[in-house]
GROMACS .gro file of C-alpha atoms in nm:
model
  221
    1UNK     CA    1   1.013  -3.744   1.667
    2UNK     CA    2   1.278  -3.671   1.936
    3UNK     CA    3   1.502  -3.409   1.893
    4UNK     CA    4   1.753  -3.328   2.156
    5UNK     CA    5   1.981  -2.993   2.202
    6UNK     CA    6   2.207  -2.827   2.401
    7UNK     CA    7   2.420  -2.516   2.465
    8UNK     CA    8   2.640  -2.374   2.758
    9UNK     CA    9   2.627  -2.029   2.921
   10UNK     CA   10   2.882  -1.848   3.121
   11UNK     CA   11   2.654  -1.808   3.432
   12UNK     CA   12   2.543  -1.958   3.784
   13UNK     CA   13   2.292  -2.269   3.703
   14UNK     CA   14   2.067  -2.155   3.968
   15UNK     CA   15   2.040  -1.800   3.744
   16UNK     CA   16   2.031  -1.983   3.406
   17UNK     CA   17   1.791  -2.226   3.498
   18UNK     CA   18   1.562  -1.864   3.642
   19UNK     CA   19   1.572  -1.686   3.352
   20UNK     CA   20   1.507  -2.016   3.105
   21UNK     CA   21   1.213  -2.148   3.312
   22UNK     CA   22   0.990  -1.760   3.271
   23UNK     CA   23   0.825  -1.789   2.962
   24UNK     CA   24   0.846  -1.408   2.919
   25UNK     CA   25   1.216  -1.465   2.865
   26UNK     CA   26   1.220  -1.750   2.623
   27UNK     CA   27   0.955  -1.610   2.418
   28UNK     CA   28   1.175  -1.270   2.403
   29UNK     CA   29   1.486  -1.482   2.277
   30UNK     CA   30   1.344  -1.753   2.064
   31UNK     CA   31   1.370  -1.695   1.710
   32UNK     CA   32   1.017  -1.652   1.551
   33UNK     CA   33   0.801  -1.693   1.887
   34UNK     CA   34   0.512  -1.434   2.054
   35UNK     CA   35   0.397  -1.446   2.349
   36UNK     CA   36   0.014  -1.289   2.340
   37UNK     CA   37  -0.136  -1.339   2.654
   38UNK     CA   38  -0.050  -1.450   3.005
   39UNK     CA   39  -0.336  -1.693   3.108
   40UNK     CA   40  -0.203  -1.759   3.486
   41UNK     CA   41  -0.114  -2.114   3.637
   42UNK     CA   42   0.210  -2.154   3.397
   43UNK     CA   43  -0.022  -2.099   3.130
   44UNK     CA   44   0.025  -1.894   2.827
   45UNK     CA   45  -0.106  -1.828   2.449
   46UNK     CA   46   0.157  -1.750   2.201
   47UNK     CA   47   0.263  -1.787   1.833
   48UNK     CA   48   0.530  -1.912   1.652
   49UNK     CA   49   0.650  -1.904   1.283
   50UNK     CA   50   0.893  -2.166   1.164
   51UNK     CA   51   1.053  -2.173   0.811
   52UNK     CA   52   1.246  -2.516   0.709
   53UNK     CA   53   1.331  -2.495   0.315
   54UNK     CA   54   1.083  -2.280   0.165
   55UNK     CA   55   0.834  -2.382   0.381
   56UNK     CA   56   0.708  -2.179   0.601
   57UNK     CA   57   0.472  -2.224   0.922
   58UNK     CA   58   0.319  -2.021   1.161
   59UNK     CA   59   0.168  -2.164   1.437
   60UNK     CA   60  -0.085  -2.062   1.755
   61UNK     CA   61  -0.170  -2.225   2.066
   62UNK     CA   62  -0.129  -2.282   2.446
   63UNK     CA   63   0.184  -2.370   2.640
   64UNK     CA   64   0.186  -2.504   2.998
   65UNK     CA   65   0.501  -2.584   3.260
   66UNK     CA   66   0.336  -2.880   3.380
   67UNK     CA   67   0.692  -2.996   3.573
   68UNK     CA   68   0.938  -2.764   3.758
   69UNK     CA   69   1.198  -2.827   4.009
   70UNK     CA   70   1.436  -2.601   4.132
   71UNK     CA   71   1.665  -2.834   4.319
   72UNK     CA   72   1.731  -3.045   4.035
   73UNK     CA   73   1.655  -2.737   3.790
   74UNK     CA   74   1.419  -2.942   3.555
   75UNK     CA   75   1.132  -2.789   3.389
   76UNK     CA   76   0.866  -2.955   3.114
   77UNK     CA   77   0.671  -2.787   2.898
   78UNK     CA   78   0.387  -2.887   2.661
   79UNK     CA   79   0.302  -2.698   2.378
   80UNK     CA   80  -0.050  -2.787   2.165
   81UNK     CA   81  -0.056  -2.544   1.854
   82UNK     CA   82  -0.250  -2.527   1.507
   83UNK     CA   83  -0.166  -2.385   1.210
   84UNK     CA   84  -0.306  -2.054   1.124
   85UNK     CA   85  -0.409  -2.121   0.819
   86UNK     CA   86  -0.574  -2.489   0.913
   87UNK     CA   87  -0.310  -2.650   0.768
   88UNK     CA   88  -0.193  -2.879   1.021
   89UNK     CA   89  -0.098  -2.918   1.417
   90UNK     CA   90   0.182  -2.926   1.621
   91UNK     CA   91   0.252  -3.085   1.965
   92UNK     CA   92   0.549  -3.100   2.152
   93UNK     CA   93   0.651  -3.156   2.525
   94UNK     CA   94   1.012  -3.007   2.626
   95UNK     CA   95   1.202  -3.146   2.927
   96UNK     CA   96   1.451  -2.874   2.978
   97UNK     CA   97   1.778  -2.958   3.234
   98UNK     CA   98   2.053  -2.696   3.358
   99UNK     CA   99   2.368  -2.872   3.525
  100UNK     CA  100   2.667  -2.714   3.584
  101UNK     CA  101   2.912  -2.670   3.374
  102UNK     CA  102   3.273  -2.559   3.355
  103UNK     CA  103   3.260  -2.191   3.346
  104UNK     CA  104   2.863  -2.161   3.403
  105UNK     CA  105   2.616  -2.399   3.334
  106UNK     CA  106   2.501  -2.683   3.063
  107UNK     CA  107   2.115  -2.673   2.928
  108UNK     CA  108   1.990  -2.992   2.759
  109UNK     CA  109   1.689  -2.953   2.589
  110UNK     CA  110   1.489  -3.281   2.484
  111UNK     CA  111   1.189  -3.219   2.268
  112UNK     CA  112   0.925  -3.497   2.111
  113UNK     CA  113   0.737  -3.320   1.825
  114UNK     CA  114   0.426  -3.463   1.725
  115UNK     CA  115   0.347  -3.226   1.349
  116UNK     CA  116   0.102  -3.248   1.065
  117UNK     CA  117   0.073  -3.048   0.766
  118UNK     CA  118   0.263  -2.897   0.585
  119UNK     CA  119   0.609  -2.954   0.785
  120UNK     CA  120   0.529  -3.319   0.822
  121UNK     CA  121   0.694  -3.360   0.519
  122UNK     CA  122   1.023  -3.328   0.659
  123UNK     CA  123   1.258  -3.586   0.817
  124UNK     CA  124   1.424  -3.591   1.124
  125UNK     CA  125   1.692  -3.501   1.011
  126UNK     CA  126   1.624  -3.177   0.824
  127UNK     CA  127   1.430  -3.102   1.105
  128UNK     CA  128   1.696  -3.110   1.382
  129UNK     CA  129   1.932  -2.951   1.153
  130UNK     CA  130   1.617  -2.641   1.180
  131UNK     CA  131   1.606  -2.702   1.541
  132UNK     CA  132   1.952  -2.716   1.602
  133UNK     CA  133   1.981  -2.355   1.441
  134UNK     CA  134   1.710  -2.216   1.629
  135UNK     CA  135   1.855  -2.329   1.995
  136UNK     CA  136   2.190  -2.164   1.851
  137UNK     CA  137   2.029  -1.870   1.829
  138UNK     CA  138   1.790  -1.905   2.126
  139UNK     CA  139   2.160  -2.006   2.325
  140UNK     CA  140   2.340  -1.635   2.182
  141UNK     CA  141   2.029  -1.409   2.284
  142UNK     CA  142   2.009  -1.578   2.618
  143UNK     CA  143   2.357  -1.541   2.648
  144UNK     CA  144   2.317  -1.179   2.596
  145UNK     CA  145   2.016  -1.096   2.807
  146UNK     CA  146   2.209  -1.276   3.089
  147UNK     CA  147   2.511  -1.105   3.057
  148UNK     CA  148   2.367  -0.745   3.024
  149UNK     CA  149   2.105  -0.827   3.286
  150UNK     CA  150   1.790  -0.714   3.044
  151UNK     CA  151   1.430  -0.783   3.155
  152UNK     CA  152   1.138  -0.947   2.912
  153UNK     CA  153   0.943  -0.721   2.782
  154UNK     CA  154   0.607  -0.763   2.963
  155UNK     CA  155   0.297  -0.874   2.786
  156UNK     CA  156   0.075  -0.543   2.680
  157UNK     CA  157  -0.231  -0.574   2.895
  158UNK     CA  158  -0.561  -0.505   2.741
  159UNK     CA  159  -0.663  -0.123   2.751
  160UNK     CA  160  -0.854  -0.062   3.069
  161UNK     CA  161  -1.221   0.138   3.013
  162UNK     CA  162  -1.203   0.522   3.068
  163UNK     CA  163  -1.255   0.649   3.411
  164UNK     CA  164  -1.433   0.941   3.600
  165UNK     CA  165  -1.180   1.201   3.717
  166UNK     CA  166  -1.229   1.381   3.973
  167UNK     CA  167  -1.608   1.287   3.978
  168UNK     CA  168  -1.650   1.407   3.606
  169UNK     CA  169  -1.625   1.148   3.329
  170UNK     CA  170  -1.323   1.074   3.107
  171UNK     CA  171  -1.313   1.246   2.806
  172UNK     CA  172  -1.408   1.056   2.495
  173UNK     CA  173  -1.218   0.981   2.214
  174UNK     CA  174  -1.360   1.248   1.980
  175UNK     CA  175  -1.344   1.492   2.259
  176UNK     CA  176  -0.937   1.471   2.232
  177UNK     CA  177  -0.907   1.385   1.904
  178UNK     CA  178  -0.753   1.652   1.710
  179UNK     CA  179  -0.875   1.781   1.378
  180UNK     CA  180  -0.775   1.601   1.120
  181UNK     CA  181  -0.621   1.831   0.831
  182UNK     CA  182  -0.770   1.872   0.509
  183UNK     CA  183  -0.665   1.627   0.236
  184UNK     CA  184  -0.480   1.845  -0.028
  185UNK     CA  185  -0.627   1.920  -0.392
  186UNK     CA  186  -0.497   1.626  -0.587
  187UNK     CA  187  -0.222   1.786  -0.828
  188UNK     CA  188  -0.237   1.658  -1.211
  189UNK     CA  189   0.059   1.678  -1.444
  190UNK     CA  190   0.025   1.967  -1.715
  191UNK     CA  191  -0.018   1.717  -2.053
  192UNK     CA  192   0.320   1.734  -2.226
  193UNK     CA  193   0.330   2.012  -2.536
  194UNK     CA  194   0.245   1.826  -2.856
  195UNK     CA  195   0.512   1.730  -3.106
  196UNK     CA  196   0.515   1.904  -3.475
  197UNK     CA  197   0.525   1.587  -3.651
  198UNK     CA  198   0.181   1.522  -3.477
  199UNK     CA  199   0.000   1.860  -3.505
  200UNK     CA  200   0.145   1.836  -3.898
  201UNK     CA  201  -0.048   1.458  -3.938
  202UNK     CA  202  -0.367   1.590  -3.774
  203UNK     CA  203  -0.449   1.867  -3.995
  204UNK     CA  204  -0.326   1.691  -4.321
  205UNK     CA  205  -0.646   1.446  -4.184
  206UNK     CA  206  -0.869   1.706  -4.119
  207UNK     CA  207  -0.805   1.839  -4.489
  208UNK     CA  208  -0.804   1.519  -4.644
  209UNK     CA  209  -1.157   1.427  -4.493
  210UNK     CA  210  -1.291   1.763  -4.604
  211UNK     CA  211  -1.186   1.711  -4.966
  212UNK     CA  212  -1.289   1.361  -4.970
  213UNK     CA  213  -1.650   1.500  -4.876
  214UNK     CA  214  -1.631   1.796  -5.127
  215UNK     CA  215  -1.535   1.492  -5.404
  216UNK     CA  216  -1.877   1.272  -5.281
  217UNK     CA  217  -2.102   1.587  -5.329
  218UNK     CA  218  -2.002   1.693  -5.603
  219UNK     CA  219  -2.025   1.303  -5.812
  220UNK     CA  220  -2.361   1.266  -5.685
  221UNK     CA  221  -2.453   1.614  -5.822
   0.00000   0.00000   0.00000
């Protein structure tokens, strides 16, 4: 299915069309996307969660810019993704377009989804109307980073192995750990003080069943 959006931004088109075509940004204002690993060449590995009724999808896979122009500001992007739970795929290629605009600059977003599972069951329709909320919000947090001039946060890279210092060796995780403190004595509630009425019906029973025995021994005598 095609779906096609748009929204406008009160900046230069040269430093919309930037921020829009770095990954690292998108993924920080998209509703619902993560972006997990840089792979290099316009590559990357991300996930995204998508909710459309009470449906919801969450989705991993690779993303490439396979097209970018910065004369014409034109980017494309393919997406192939499966759902995490094996319940179906997603594919999509994105053309995205920044023109100038009155006041700043115009981005067009066209999109042809290719989805199985369990979103499949949705029509175009419903599923622009989901789209179309998503670029609204995608369009106010761009709007915002833009404005106050924020940064992506940058991927976490993986933790790098310990190294010597100074020509003596790192020290090791239990080395630095620090004790861990003594779990406390697990506290039990004092048993609540027993009512009248019940101490009253317990020893009625205990003299009851001592009787009734006194009654056997003496009829078989």
């Amino acid at each position: 299915m095609l779906i096609e959006n748009s929204f406008d931004v009160s900046a230069d088109p040269d430093e919309v069309f930037t921020f829009l075509q770095d990954a690292h940004n998108v993924a920080a204002c998209f509703p619902g996307a993560e972006l997990v690993e840089d792979l290099g060449d316009d590559s990357y590995r991300g996930k995204v969660k998508i909710k459309v009724g009470p449906v919801t999808a969450a989705y991993q896979g690779v993303a490439k810019i396979v097209e970018k122009d910065g004369a014409a500001r034109v980017a494309v992007l393919v997406a192939d993704g499966k759902d995490t739970r094996g319940a179906g795929t997603a594919k999509a290629k994105a053309t995205m377009r920044v023109t100038p605009a009155e006041g700043g600059a115009h981005v067009s977003l066209e999109t042809d989804l290719t989805i199985s599972g369990k979103l499949a069951q949705f029509g175009r329709g419903i599923m622009s109307d989901v789209s179309g909320r998503m670029v609204g919000e995608l369009a106010s947090r761009v709007r915002q980073r833009i404005e106050a001039g924020e940064e992506a946060p940058a991927v976490a890279p993986a933790p790098a192995p310990a190294a010597a210092v100074n020509g003596s060796a790192a020290p090791t995780p239990a080395a630095t750990a620090t004790a861990t403190p003594p779990r406390p004595a697990p506290q039990f509630d004092e048993a609540p003080p027993m009512k009248a009425s019940v101490l009253i019906r317990i020893v009625l029973a205990g003299y009851l069943e001592r009787w009734a025995a006194r009654l056997r021994k003496s009829t078989e005598a």
